CSV table of C-alpha atoms in Angstrom, one decimal:
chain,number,residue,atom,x,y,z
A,886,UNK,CA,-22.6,33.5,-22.1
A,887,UNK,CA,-24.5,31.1,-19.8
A,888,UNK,CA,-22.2,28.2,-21.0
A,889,UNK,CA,-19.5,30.4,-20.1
A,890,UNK,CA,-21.3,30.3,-16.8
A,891,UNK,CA,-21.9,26.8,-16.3
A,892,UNK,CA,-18.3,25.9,-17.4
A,893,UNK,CA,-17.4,28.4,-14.3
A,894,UNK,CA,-19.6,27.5,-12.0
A,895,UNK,CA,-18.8,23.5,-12.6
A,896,UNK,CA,-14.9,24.9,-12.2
A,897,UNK,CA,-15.5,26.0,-9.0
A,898,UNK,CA,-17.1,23.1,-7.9
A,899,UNK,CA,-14.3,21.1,-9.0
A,900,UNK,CA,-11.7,23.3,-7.1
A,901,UNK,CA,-13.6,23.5,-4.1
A,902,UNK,CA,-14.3,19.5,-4.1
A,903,UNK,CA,-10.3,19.2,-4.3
A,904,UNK,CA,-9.8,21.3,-1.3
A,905,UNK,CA,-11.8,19.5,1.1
A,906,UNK,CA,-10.7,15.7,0.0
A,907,UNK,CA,-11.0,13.9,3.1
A,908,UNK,CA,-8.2,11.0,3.2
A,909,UNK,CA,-10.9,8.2,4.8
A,910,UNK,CA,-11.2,6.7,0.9
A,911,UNK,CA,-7.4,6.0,1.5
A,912,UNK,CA,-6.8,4.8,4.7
A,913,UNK,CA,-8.1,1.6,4.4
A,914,UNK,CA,-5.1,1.1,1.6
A,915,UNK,CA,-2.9,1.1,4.7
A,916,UNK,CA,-3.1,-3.0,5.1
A,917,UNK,CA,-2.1,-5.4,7.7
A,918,UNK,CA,-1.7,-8.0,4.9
A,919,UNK,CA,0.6,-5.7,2.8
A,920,UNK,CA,2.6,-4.5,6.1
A,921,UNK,CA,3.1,-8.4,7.2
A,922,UNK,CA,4.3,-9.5,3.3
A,923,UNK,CA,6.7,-6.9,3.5
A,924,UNK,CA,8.3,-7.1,7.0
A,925,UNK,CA,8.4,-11.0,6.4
A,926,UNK,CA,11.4,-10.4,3.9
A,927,UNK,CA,12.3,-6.7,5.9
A,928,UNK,CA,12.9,-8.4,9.1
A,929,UNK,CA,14.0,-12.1,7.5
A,930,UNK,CA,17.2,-14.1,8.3
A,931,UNK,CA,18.5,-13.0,5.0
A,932,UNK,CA,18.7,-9.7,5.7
A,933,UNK,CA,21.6,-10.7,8.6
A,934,UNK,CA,20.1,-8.2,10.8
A,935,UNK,CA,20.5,-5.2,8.5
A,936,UNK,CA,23.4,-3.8,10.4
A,937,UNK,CA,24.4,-0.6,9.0
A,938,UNK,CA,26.6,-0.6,5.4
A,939,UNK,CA,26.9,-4.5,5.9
A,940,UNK,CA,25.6,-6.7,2.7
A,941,UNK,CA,22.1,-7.2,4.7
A,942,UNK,CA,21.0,-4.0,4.6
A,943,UNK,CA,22.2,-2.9,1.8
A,944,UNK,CA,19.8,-5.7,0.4
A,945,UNK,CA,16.8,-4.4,2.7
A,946,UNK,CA,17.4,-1.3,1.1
A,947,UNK,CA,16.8,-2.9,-2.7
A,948,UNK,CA,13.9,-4.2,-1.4
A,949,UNK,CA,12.6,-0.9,-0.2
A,950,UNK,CA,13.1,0.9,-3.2
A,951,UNK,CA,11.7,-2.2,-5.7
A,952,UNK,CA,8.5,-1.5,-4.0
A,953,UNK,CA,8.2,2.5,-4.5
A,954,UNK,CA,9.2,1.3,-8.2
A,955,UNK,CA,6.5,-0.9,-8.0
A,956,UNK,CA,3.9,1.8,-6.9
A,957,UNK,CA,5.3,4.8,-9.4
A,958,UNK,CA,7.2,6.7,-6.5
A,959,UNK,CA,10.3,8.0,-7.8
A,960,UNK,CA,13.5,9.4,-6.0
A,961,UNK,CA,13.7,13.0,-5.5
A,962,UNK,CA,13.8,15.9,-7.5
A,963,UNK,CA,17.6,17.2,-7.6
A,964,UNK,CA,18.4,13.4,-6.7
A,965,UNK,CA,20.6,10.7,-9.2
A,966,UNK,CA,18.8,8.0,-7.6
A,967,UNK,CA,17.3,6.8,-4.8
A,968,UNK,CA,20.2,6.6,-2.4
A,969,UNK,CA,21.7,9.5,-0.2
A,970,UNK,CA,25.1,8.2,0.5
A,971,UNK,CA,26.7,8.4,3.9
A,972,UNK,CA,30.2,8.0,4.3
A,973,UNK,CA,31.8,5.8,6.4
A,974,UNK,CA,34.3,9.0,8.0
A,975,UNK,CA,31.2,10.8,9.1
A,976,UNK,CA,29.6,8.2,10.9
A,977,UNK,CA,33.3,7.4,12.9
A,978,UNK,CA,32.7,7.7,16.6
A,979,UNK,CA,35.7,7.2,19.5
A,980,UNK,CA,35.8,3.4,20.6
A,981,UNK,CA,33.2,2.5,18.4
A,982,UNK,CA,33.3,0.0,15.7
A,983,UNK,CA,34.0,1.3,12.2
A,984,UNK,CA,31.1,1.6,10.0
A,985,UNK,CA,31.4,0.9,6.3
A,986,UNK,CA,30.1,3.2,4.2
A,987,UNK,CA,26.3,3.0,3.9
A,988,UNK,CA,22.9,5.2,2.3
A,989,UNK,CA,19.9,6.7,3.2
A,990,UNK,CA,17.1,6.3,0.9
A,991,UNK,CA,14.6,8.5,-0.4
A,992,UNK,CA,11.6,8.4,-2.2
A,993,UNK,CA,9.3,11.6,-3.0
A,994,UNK,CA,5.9,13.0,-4.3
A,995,UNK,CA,5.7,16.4,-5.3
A,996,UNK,CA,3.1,18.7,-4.0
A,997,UNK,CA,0.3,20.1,-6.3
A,998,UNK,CA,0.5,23.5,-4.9
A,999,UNK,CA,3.3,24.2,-2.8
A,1000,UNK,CA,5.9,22.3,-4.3
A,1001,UNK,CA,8.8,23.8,-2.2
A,1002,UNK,CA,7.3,23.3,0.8
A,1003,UNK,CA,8.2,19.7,2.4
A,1004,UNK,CA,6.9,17.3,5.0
A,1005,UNK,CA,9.9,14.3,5.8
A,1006,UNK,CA,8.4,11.0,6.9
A,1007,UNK,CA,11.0,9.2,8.6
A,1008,UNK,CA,12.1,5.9,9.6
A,1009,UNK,CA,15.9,4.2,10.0
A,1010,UNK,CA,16.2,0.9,7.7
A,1011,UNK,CA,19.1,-0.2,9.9
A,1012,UNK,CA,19.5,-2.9,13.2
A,1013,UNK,CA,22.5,-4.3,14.8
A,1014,UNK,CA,23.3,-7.2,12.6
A,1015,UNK,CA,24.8,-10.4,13.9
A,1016,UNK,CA,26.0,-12.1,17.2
A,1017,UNK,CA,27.4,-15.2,17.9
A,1018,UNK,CA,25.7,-16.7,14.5
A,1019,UNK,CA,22.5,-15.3,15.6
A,1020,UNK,CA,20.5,-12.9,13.4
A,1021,UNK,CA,19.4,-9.8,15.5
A,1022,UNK,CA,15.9,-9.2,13.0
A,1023,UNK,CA,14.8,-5.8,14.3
A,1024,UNK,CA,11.4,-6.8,13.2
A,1025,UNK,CA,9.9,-3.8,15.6
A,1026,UNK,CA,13.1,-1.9,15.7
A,1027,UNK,CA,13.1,-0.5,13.5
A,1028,UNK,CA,11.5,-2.8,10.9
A,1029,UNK,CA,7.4,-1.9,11.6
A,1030,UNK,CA,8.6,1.5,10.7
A,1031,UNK,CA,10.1,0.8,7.3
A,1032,UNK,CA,7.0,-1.0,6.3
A,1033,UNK,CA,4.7,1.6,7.5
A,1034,UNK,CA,6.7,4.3,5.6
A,1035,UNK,CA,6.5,2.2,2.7
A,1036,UNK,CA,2.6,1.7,3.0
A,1037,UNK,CA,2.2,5.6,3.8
A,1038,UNK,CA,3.5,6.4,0.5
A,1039,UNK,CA,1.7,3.6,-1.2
A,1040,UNK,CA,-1.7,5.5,0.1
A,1041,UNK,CA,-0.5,8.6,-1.1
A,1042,UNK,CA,0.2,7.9,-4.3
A,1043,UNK,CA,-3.2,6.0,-4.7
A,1044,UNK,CA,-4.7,9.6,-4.1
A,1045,UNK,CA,-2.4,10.9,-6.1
A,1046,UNK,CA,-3.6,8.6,-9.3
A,1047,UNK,CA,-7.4,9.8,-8.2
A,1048,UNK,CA,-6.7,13.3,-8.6
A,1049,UNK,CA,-5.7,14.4,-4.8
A,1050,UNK,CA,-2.2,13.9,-4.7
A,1051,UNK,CA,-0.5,16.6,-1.6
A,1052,UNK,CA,-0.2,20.0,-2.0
A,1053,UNK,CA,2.6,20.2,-0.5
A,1054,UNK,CA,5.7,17.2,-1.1
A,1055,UNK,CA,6.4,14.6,1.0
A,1056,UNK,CA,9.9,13.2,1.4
A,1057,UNK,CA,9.8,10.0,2.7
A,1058,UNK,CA,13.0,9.2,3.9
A,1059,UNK,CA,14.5,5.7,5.4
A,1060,UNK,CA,17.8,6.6,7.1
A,1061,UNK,CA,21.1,4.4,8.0
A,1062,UNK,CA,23.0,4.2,11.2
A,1063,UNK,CA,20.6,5.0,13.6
A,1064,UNK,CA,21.4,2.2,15.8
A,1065,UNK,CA,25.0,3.6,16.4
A,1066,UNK,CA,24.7,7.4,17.0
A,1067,UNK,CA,21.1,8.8,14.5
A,1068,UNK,CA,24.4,9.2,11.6
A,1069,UNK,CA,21.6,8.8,8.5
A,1070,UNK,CA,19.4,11.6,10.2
A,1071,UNK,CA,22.1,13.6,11.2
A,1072,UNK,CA,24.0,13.4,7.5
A,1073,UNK,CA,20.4,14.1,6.1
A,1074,UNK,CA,19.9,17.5,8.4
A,1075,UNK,CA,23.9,18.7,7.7
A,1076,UNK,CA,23.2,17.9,4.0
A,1077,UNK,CA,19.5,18.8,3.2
A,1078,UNK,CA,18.3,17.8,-0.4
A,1079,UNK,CA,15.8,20.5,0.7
A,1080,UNK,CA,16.7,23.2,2.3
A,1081,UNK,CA,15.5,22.8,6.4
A,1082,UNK,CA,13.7,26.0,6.1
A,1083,UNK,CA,11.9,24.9,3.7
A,1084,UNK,CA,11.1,21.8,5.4
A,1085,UNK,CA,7.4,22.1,7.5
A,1086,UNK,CA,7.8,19.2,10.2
A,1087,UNK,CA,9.2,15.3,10.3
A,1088,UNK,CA,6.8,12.8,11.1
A,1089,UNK,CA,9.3,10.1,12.5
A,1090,UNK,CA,8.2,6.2,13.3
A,1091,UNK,CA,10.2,4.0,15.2
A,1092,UNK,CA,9.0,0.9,16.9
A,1093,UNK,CA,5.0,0.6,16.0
A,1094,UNK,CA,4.5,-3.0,15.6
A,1095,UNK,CA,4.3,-4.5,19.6
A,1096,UNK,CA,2.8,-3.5,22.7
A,1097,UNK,CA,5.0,-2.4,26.4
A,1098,UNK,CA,4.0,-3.8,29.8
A,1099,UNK,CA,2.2,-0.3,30.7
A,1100,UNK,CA,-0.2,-1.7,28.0
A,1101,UNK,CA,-0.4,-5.8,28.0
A,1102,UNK,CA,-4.1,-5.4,28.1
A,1103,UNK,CA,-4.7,-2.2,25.7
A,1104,UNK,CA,-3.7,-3.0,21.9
A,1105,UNK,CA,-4.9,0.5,21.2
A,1106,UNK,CA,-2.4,2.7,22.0
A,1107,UNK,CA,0.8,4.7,20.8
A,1108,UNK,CA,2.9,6.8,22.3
A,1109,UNK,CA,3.5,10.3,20.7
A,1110,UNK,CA,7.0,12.3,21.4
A,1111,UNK,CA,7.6,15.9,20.8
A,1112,UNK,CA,4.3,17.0,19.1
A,1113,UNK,CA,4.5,20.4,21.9
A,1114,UNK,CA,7.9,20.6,21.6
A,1115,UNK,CA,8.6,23.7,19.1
A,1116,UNK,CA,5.1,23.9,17.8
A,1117,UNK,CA,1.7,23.8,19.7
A,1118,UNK,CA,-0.3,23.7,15.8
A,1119,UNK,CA,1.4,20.0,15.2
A,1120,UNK,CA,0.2,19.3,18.7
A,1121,UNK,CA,-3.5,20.2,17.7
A,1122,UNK,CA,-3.1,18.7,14.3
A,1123,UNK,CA,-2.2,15.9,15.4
A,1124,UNK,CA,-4.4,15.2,18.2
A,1125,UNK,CA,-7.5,16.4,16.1
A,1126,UNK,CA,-6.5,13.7,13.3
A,1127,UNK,CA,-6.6,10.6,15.9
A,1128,UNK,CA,-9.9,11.9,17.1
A,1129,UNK,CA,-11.4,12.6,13.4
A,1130,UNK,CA,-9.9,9.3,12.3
A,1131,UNK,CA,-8.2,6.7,14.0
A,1132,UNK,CA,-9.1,6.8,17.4
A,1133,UNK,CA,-5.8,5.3,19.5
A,1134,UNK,CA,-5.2,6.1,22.9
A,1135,UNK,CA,-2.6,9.2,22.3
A,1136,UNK,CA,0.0,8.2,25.5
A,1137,UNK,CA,2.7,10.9,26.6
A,1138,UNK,CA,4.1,9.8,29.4
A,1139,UNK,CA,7.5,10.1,27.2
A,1140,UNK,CA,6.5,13.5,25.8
A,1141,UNK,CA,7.2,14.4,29.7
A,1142,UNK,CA,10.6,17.0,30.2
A,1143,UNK,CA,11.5,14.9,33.3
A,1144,UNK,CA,11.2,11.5,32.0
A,1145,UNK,CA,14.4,9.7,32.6
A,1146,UNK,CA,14.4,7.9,29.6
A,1147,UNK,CA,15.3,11.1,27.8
A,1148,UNK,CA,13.6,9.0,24.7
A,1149,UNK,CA,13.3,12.6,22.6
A,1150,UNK,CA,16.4,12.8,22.6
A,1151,UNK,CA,17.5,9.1,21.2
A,1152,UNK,CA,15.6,8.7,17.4
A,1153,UNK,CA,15.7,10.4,14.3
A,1154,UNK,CA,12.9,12.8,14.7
A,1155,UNK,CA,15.5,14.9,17.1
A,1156,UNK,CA,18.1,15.7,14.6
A,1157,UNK,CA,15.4,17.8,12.5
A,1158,UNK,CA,13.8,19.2,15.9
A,1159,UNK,CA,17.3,20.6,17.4
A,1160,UNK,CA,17.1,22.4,13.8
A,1161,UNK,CA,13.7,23.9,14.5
A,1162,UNK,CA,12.1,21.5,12.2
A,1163,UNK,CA,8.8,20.8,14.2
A,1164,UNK,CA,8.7,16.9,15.0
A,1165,UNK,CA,6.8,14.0,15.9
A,1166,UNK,CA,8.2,10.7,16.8
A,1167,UNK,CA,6.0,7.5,17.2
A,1168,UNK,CA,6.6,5.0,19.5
A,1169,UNK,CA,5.0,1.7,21.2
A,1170,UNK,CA,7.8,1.6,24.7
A,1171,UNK,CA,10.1,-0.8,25.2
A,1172,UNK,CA,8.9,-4.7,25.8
A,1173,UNK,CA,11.3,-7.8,26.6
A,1174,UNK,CA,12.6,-8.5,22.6
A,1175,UNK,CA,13.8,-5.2,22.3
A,1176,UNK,CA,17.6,-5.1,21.1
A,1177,UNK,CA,18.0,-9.0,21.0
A,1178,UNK,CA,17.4,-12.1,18.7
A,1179,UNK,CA,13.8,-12.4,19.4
A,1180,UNK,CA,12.4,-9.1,18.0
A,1181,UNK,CA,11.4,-11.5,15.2
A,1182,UNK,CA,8.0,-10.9,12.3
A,1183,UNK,CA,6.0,-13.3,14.0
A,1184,UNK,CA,5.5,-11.3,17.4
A,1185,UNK,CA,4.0,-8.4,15.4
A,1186,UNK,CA,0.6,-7.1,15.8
A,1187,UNK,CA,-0.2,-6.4,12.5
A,1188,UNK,CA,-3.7,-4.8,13.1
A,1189,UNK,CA,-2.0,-2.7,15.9
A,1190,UNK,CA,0.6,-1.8,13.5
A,1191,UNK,CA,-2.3,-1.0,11.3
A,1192,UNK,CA,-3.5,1.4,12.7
A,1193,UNK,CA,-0.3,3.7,14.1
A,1194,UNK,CA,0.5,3.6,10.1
A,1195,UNK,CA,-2.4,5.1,9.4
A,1196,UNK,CA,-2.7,7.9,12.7
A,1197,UNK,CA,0.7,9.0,10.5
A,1198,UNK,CA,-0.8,9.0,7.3
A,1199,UNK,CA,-3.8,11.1,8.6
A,1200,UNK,CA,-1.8,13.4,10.1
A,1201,UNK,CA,0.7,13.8,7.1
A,1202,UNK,CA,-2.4,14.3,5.4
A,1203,UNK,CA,-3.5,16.7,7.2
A,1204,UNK,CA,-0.2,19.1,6.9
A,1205,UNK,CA,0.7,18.6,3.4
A,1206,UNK,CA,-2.8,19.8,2.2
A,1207,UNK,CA,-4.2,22.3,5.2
A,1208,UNK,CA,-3.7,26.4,4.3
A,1209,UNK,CA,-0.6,27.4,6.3
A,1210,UNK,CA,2.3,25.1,7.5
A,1211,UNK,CA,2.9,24.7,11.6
A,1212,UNK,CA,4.0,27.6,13.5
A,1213,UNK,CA,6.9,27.7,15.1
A,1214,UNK,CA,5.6,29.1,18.9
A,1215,UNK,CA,7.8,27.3,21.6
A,1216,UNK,CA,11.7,26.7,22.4
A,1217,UNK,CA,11.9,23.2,21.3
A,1218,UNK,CA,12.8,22.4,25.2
């Protein structure tokens, strides 16, 4: 009887140990070294500027998916392989250049708990490619994103191997053709692996890795885009993560209805929001390299990219493993 007892007792302390697994252990697995290797080849000359379906990307995207080999992350459940594939047709736009055919890719960890239940963490893989001989290397745009994504899952599958992996899953999800119209997003949301009601918000990073003018003299900084939109609980969540954890200056001058820029409305993040998906897209503004030749590895801030990686992976932290997913409270306007 009292072994019986103690067995119980120790049970519960196990349980309630798991429950309240903070992710500091893990965020220092989130490396500038690790980030830098990898957009080195991302963002190289070899990659021809990763223009979407073109022989460049499609070897960025082997890259990407040697490393979640590398770490144990496999493609989804109710997936062949690692590739969602997009058709050329469906990415054909009037007086636009035809596209060939290209893929989003997907890698996944399965939540403990509530397996059914999925966070996306996005980024698009894709640049514009080539002009006049030169390689356009999308080393920010969107190549600090694909790194971090691929870094974000590295950290979560470390906790996983300790014993914490999510309790929820986590689709990490790098999509094509964003550079000509959000096609990989927009296949993604018309063609859910998961069904969208199913999925609890998109965490989506485009551009982390450089500073704008606004903030020449602040490396500490990121801009956050959406977080109020359809749910005030990702708002909170969010915040409270950076302030538990990370610590960045949390800018919204985008987040802003009036803005001009209209920047929710122009990455991925927006084709899961304008299906009620709460969203979050993050951002570092626009600086002179954006869009041409020079948006090159080397201009990086790899400590600054650093640390936006892991604001995301706190955060993502934060909703695959808290009790109840975001609610849904405001119009999404």
């Amino acid at each position: 009887m009292k072994k019986t007892l103690i067995t119980g007792f120790l049970l519960s302390l196990f349980l309630v140990s798991c429950s309240t697994v903070k992710p500091t252990k893990y965020i220092d697995s989130i490396s500038a070294a690790d980030l830098k290797t990898n957009l080195y080849v991302i963002a190289s000359d070899e990659m021809e500027g990763r223009n979407t379906g073109e022989p460049g990307q499609k070897k960025a995207g082997k890259y990407i998916i040697d490393q979640y080999e590398k770490m144990g992350v496999s493609y989804p459940k109710g997936a062949t392989d690692f590739y969602q594939k997009v058709p050329s047709e469906f990415m054909s736009k009037s007086f636009s250049p035809k596209l060939n055919d290209s893929e989003n890719i997907w890698a996944f960890i399965e939540g403990s708990e509530k397996p059914d239940e999925i966070l996306v963490i996005s980024a698009h893989y894709d640049h514009v490619g080539m002009k006049n001989g030169e390689v356009y290397n999308g080393a920010d745009d969107d190549g600090s994103g694909t790194v971090a994504l691929i870094e974000i899952a590295k950290a979560f599958m470390q906790a996983k191997k300790d014993g914490h992996g999510p309790k929820r899953s986590i689709l990490f999800l790098h999509v094509t053709g964003e550079e000509h119209g959000l096609h990989g997003s927009r296949y993604y949301a018309e063609h859910p692996l998961f069904p969208l009601k199913n999925t609890i918000a998109d965490l989506n990073i485009d551009m982390i890795g450089r500073r704008d003018e606004k903030h020449k003299d602040n490396g500490n900084y990121v801009y956050l885009i959406g977080s109020d939109r359809l749910s005030t609980d990702l708002h909170k969540i969010s915040e409270k993560a950076n302030q538990d954890y990370i610590k960045l200056l949390l800018d919204y001058k985008y987040n802003d209805r009036n803005d001009p820029e209209r920047i929710y409305y122009r990455s991925d993040h927006y084709n899961f929001a304008k299906n009620g998906i709460p969203s979050l897209f993050y951002f570092n503004g626009v600086h002179a390299d954006y869009h041409k030749s020079t948006d090159t590895p080397d201009k990086i801030e790899y400590d600054l990219l650093q640390k936006r990686a892991q604001l995301v992976f706190v955060t993502a932290w934060e909703l695959a493993n808290r009790k109840e997913r975001p609610v849904i409270d405001r119009d999404g306007k």
